[in-house]
Coordinates of C-alpha atoms in Angstrom, one line a residue:
M1 CA 24.8 9.8 -36.1
F2 CA 22.0 8.3 -34.1
L3 CA 21.3 5.5 -36.6
G4 CA 20.4 2.2 -34.8
L5 CA 20.0 3.8 -31.3
S6 CA 17.0 3.5 -29.1
S7 CA 14.8 6.6 -28.4
R8 CA 16.3 6.7 -24.8
Q9 CA 19.8 6.6 -26.2
M10 CA 18.9 9.2 -28.8
A11 CA 17.5 11.5 -26.1
A12 CA 20.6 11.1 -24.0
G13 CA 22.7 11.8 -27.0
M14 CA 20.8 15.0 -27.7
R15 CA 21.2 16.1 -24.1
F16 CA 24.9 15.5 -24.4
L17 CA 25.1 17.6 -27.6
Q18 CA 23.1 20.4 -25.9
L19 CA 25.5 20.4 -22.9
F20 CA 28.5 20.3 -25.3
A21 CA 27.1 23.3 -27.2
A22 CA 26.6 25.2 -24.0
V23 CA 30.2 24.5 -23.0
L24 CA 31.4 25.6 -26.4
A25 CA 29.3 28.8 -26.2
F26 CA 31.0 29.6 -22.9
Y27 CA 34.4 28.6 -24.1
F28 CA 34.1 30.8 -27.2
A29 CA 32.4 33.6 -25.4
P30 CA 34.1 36.4 -27.5
A31 CA 31.7 35.5 -30.3
N32 CA 29.0 37.1 -28.1
S33 CA 29.1 40.9 -28.7
D34 CA 28.2 41.5 -25.0
W35 CA 31.8 40.5 -24.1
I36 CA 34.3 43.3 -24.1
P37 CA 38.1 42.7 -24.6
A38 CA 40.5 43.8 -21.9
T39 CA 43.6 42.7 -20.0
A40 CA 44.2 41.6 -16.5
T41 CA 47.1 41.6 -14.0
F42 CA 47.2 40.9 -10.2
Y43 CA 48.4 42.5 -7.0
G44 CA 48.1 42.1 -3.3
G45 CA 49.9 38.8 -2.7
A46 CA 48.7 35.2 -2.4
D47 CA 46.3 36.0 0.5
G48 CA 45.1 39.2 -1.1
S49 CA 45.7 41.2 2.1
D50 CA 47.3 44.1 0.3
T51 CA 44.0 44.7 -1.6
M52 CA 42.3 45.9 1.6
G53 CA 41.4 49.6 1.6
G54 CA 41.7 51.3 -1.8
A55 CA 40.2 54.2 -3.7
C56 CA 36.6 53.2 -3.1
G57 CA 37.0 53.6 0.7
Y58 CA 35.7 50.2 1.7
E59 CA 38.7 49.5 4.1
N60 CA 38.3 45.9 5.3
L61 CA 36.7 44.3 2.3
Y62 CA 35.4 41.3 4.3
V63 CA 33.6 43.6 6.8
A64 CA 32.3 45.8 3.9
G65 CA 30.8 42.7 2.2
Y66 CA 33.1 42.3 -0.8
G67 CA 35.7 39.7 0.2
I68 CA 38.8 38.6 -1.6
N69 CA 37.4 38.5 -5.2
N70 CA 38.1 42.2 -5.8
V71 CA 39.6 44.3 -8.5
A72 CA 41.2 47.7 -9.1
L73 CA 39.9 49.3 -12.3
S74 CA 41.8 51.3 -14.9
T75 CA 40.9 55.0 -15.5
A76 CA 38.5 54.1 -18.4
L77 CA 36.5 51.8 -16.1
F78 CA 36.8 53.5 -12.7
N79 CA 34.8 56.5 -13.9
D80 CA 36.1 58.8 -11.1
G81 CA 34.7 56.3 -8.5
A82 CA 31.2 55.9 -10.0
S83 CA 32.0 52.3 -10.7
C84 CA 32.9 51.4 -7.1
G85 CA 31.0 48.3 -6.0
Q86 CA 30.1 47.1 -9.5
C87 CA 30.6 43.4 -10.4
Y88 CA 32.3 41.9 -13.5
V89 CA 32.6 38.4 -14.7
I90 CA 36.0 37.8 -16.4
I91 CA 37.3 35.0 -18.6
C92 CA 40.7 34.5 -20.1
D93 CA 41.0 34.9 -23.9
T94 CA 42.3 31.4 -24.9
S95 CA 42.6 32.5 -28.5
K96 CA 45.4 34.9 -27.6
S97 CA 47.3 33.2 -24.7
D98 CA 48.3 29.7 -23.6
M99 CA 48.5 31.1 -20.0
C100 CA 44.8 30.8 -19.6
K101 CA 42.9 28.3 -17.5
P102 CA 40.3 27.3 -20.1
G103 CA 36.6 27.0 -19.2
T104 CA 37.0 29.0 -16.0
S105 CA 35.6 32.4 -15.0
I106 CA 35.6 34.6 -11.9
T107 CA 33.2 37.4 -10.7
V108 CA 34.9 40.3 -9.0
S109 CA 33.8 43.5 -7.3
A110 CA 35.4 46.9 -8.0
S111 CA 37.0 48.2 -4.9
N112 CA 40.1 50.1 -6.0
F113 CA 41.6 52.3 -8.7
C114 CA 44.6 51.3 -10.9
P115 CA 46.3 54.5 -11.7
P116 CA 48.0 55.3 -15.0
N117 CA 51.8 54.9 -15.4
W118 CA 52.7 57.7 -17.8
D119 CA 56.4 56.6 -17.8
L120 CA 55.5 53.4 -19.7
P121 CA 53.6 52.9 -23.0
S122 CA 50.1 51.6 -22.6
D123 CA 51.0 48.4 -24.5
N124 CA 54.1 47.6 -22.4
G125 CA 53.7 48.2 -18.7
G126 CA 51.2 51.1 -18.7
W127 CA 48.3 48.7 -18.5
C128 CA 46.0 51.1 -16.7
N129 CA 46.7 54.1 -19.0
P130 CA 43.6 55.5 -20.8
P131 CA 41.9 54.4 -22.9
R132 CA 42.7 50.8 -21.9
H133 CA 40.2 48.6 -20.2
H134 CA 42.3 46.8 -17.6
F135 CA 41.6 44.8 -14.4
D136 CA 44.3 44.7 -11.7
M137 CA 42.8 41.8 -9.7
S138 CA 43.5 40.3 -6.3
Q139 CA 45.9 37.4 -6.9
P140 CA 43.5 34.7 -5.6
A141 CA 40.8 36.0 -8.0
W142 CA 43.2 36.2 -10.9
E143 CA 44.6 32.7 -10.5
N144 CA 41.1 31.3 -11.1
I145 CA 41.6 32.2 -14.8
G146 CA 45.3 32.6 -15.4
I147 CA 48.6 30.8 -14.7
Y148 CA 50.7 32.6 -12.2
R149 CA 53.9 33.0 -14.3
A150 CA 52.0 34.8 -17.0
G151 CA 51.7 38.0 -15.0
I152 CA 49.3 39.6 -17.5
I153 CA 46.6 37.9 -19.7
P154 CA 44.1 39.0 -22.3
V155 CA 40.5 38.7 -21.1
F156 CA 36.9 39.3 -21.9
Y157 CA 34.5 40.7 -19.4
Q158 CA 30.8 41.7 -18.8
Q159 CA 29.3 43.8 -16.0
V160 CA 26.9 41.5 -14.1
K161 CA 24.4 41.7 -11.2
C162 CA 26.0 41.8 -7.8
W163 CA 24.8 39.3 -5.2
R164 CA 25.4 40.4 -1.6
Q165 CA 24.7 38.8 1.8
G166 CA 22.5 41.0 3.9
G167 CA 21.6 44.5 3.2
V168 CA 23.1 47.9 2.4
R169 CA 25.5 49.3 5.0
F170 CA 26.1 53.0 6.0
T171 CA 29.2 54.2 7.8
I172 CA 28.9 57.8 9.1
N173 CA 32.2 59.8 9.1
G174 CA 33.0 63.5 9.1
F175 CA 32.6 66.1 11.8
N176 CA 30.2 68.8 12.9
Y177 CA 28.5 70.2 9.8
F178 CA 30.1 67.7 7.4
E179 CA 28.6 64.2 7.1
L180 CA 30.7 61.8 5.0
V181 CA 28.7 58.6 4.4
L182 CA 30.3 55.4 3.0
V183 CA 27.7 53.2 1.4
A184 CA 28.8 49.5 1.1
N185 CA 27.5 46.0 0.3
I186 CA 25.2 47.2 -2.5
G187 CA 23.6 44.4 -4.6
G188 CA 22.0 44.7 -8.1
S189 CA 24.0 47.1 -10.2
G190 CA 26.4 47.5 -7.2
S191 CA 26.8 51.3 -7.4
I192 CA 25.1 54.6 -6.8
K193 CA 23.8 57.1 -9.2
S194 CA 22.4 59.6 -6.7
M195 CA 21.7 59.9 -3.0
S196 CA 19.9 62.1 -0.5
V197 CA 19.7 62.2 3.3
K198 CA 16.9 63.3 5.6
G199 CA 17.2 64.1 9.3
T200 CA 14.3 64.0 11.8
N201 CA 14.0 67.7 11.5
T202 CA 14.9 68.3 7.9
A203 CA 13.6 67.8 4.4
W204 CA 15.5 65.6 1.9
I205 CA 19.0 67.0 1.3
P206 CA 20.9 66.0 -1.9
M207 CA 24.3 64.5 -1.3
S208 CA 27.4 64.6 -3.6
R209 CA 30.0 62.0 -4.3
N210 CA 33.0 63.0 -2.4
W211 CA 35.4 60.2 -3.4
G212 CA 34.9 56.5 -4.2
A213 CA 31.8 55.2 -2.5
N214 CA 31.7 58.1 0.0
W215 CA 28.9 60.7 -0.3
H216 CA 28.7 64.0 1.7
C217 CA 26.4 66.8 2.7
L218 CA 27.1 70.1 4.6
S219 CA 24.3 70.0 7.2
G220 CA 24.1 69.9 11.0
L221 CA 22.5 66.4 11.5
V222 CA 24.0 65.4 14.8
G223 CA 21.3 64.3 17.2
Q224 CA 18.8 63.4 14.5
A225 CA 17.8 60.0 13.1
L226 CA 18.9 59.7 9.5
S227 CA 17.1 58.3 6.5
F228 CA 18.7 57.8 3.1
A229 CA 17.2 57.7 -0.5
I230 CA 19.4 56.1 -3.1
T231 CA 19.0 55.6 -6.8
S232 CA 21.3 52.8 -8.1
T233 CA 23.1 53.1 -11.4
G234 CA 20.6 50.4 -12.6
G235 CA 17.8 52.9 -12.0
Q236 CA 16.2 51.4 -8.8
Y237 CA 15.1 53.9 -6.2
L238 CA 15.1 52.8 -2.5
T239 CA 14.5 54.6 0.8
F240 CA 16.1 53.5 4.0
Q241 CA 13.9 55.1 6.6
D242 CA 15.4 56.0 10.0
V243 CA 18.2 53.5 9.4
V244 CA 20.6 55.6 11.6
P245 CA 19.2 56.2 15.1
A246 CA 19.4 59.7 16.7
W247 CA 22.2 58.6 19.0
W248 CA 24.6 57.9 16.2
Q249 CA 28.3 59.0 16.4
F250 CA 30.9 59.6 13.8
G251 CA 32.7 56.4 12.9
Q252 CA 29.7 54.1 13.4
T253 CA 28.4 51.6 10.8
F254 CA 24.7 50.7 10.5
S255 CA 23.5 47.7 8.6
T256 CA 20.1 47.1 7.0
W257 CA 18.2 44.2 5.5
H258 CA 17.1 46.3 2.5
Q259 CA 18.8 45.5 -0.7
F260 CA 18.9 46.4 -4.4
D261 CA 17.7 44.1 -7.1
Y262 CA 19.1 46.1 -10.1

């Protein structure tokens, strides 16, 4: 096809073909075994305001570092809260629906749980029923890949690295001998595998997931500076030394500049 063209024209033609091939590879991403089929709906209104809060406990998603591109996960994906904070890139399956916006994708953060609806079959309204993989996305995020009137679209997804501004954040809730710590704005894998806390006068104390992204311990730590040790679900271990000063009070949030890479 390059007969009679100069070397410069041939090089330009090859670059065009490479670019075209890359676009096709993205467009037909389902051919890549790393892409997993699922479905997606939306909730929360055009401004996404009703997606604030949720089963991960982040409350104001802007303050927590997650923003409007958020998603509620079906039971099969939520994993009893262990998936809170994880990031997913989602594309619409153009081979199954003409309600897709071709060539587009959106990356969302898991911030909520989409509960099962046992009154409806999983293929007709019970979209979040096990064992379905389903994303109930904020409307602004969903409209990046789907046409509004569709309501539900077939998609493909991959879990991807989370990129956050700033470092990990700790909010200390609870009372007396019960510390409930919300951990937010986690980069890398986006979620926590295990976590410990250390007071000024204590050894490391293992913490347990209480709900969503909230972890707790049953110790008297008031009046002590607190350090945390976290292992991400990606396997990275980080310590946050004296990140909470001794004068902390319940309800306060403390930010760091320390962040996960994976």
